[in-house]
Short mmCIF file of C-alpha atoms in Angstrom, two decimals:
data_model
loop_
_atom_site.label_atom_id
_atom_site.label_comp_id
_atom_site.label_asym_id
_atom_site.label_seq_id
_atom_site.Cartn_x
_atom_site.Cartn_y
_atom_site.Cartn_z
CA MET A 129 -65.59 -21.61 -10.31
CA ARG A 130 -64.20 -18.98 -13.18
CA ALA A 131 -62.83 -16.65 -10.65
CA ASN A 132 -60.90 -19.67 -9.06
CA CYS A 133 -59.19 -20.27 -12.40
CA LEU A 134 -58.23 -16.64 -13.12
CA ASP A 135 -56.70 -16.72 -9.69
CA GLN A 136 -54.53 -19.88 -10.70
CA GLN A 137 -53.90 -18.18 -13.97
CA THR A 138 -52.57 -14.82 -12.25
CA ALA A 139 -50.66 -16.84 -9.68
CA GLY A 140 -49.41 -18.28 -12.13
CA LYS A 141 -48.18 -15.44 -14.47
CA LEU A 142 -46.70 -13.83 -11.11
CA GLN A 143 -44.62 -16.97 -10.42
CA GLN A 144 -43.06 -16.51 -14.15
CA VAL A 145 -42.23 -12.86 -13.41
CA ILE A 146 -40.84 -13.41 -10.21
CA ALA A 147 -38.50 -16.20 -11.80
CA VAL A 148 -37.26 -13.54 -14.57
CA LEU A 149 -36.75 -11.00 -11.89
CA LYS A 150 -34.65 -13.78 -9.80
CA ARG A 151 -32.45 -14.58 -13.15
CA TRP A 152 -32.08 -10.99 -13.78
CA LYS A 153 -30.77 -10.44 -10.33
CA GLU A 154 -28.30 -13.33 -10.62
CA ASN A 155 -27.07 -12.22 -14.05
CA HIS A 156 -26.23 -8.97 -12.65
CA HIS A 157 -24.39 -10.30 -9.64
CA THR A 158 -22.49 -12.87 -11.37
CA ARG A 159 -21.31 -10.49 -14.04
CA GLN A 160 -20.11 -8.09 -11.23
CA GLN A 161 -18.15 -10.90 -9.81
CA LEU A 162 -16.43 -11.60 -13.02
CA ARG A 163 -15.56 -8.01 -13.16
CA HIS A 164 -13.63 -8.15 -10.16
CA MET A 165 -11.78 -11.50 -10.83
CA ASP A 166 -8.08 -11.28 -11.73
CA GLU A 167 -6.38 -13.37 -14.03
CA HIS A 168 -5.74 -16.20 -11.77
CA LEU A 169 -9.08 -16.55 -11.06
CA LEU A 170 -10.22 -16.39 -14.57
CA LYS A 171 -8.08 -19.03 -15.62
CA ASP A 172 -8.82 -21.50 -12.95
CA ILE A 173 -12.39 -21.39 -13.74
CA GLY A 174 -11.55 -21.29 -17.68
CA ILE A 175 -12.06 -17.98 -18.94
CA SER A 176 -10.29 -15.31 -20.87
CA ARG A 177 -9.97 -11.80 -20.27
CA ALA A 178 -11.76 -11.36 -23.40
CA ASP A 179 -14.52 -13.87 -22.44
CA MET A 180 -14.86 -12.08 -19.27
CA ILE A 181 -15.17 -8.62 -20.85
CA GLU A 182 -17.77 -9.68 -23.46
CA GLU A 183 -19.70 -11.43 -20.53
CA ALA A 184 -19.65 -8.78 -18.13
CA SER A 185 -20.48 -6.36 -20.77
CA LYS A 186 -24.06 -7.90 -21.46
CA ARG A 187 -27.13 -6.19 -19.90
CA PHE A 188 -28.49 -7.78 -16.97
CA TRP A 189 -31.50 -9.08 -19.03
CA GLN A 190 -29.35 -10.62 -21.48
CA ASP A 191 -28.63 -14.18 -21.24
#
């Protein structure tokens, strides 16, 4: 019974790690897309060039 509890704990921790890795990947991808947007697209989504530079400069692990 105790081994089953440890397995559930391990599975839960693994799911947390996977969720963090997915968020990091999405952060990286989104920031790459921002870097390639022209002024017109930035204006359409309501982001200034300065805001884009600030966001795109963040590390993938930063929210």
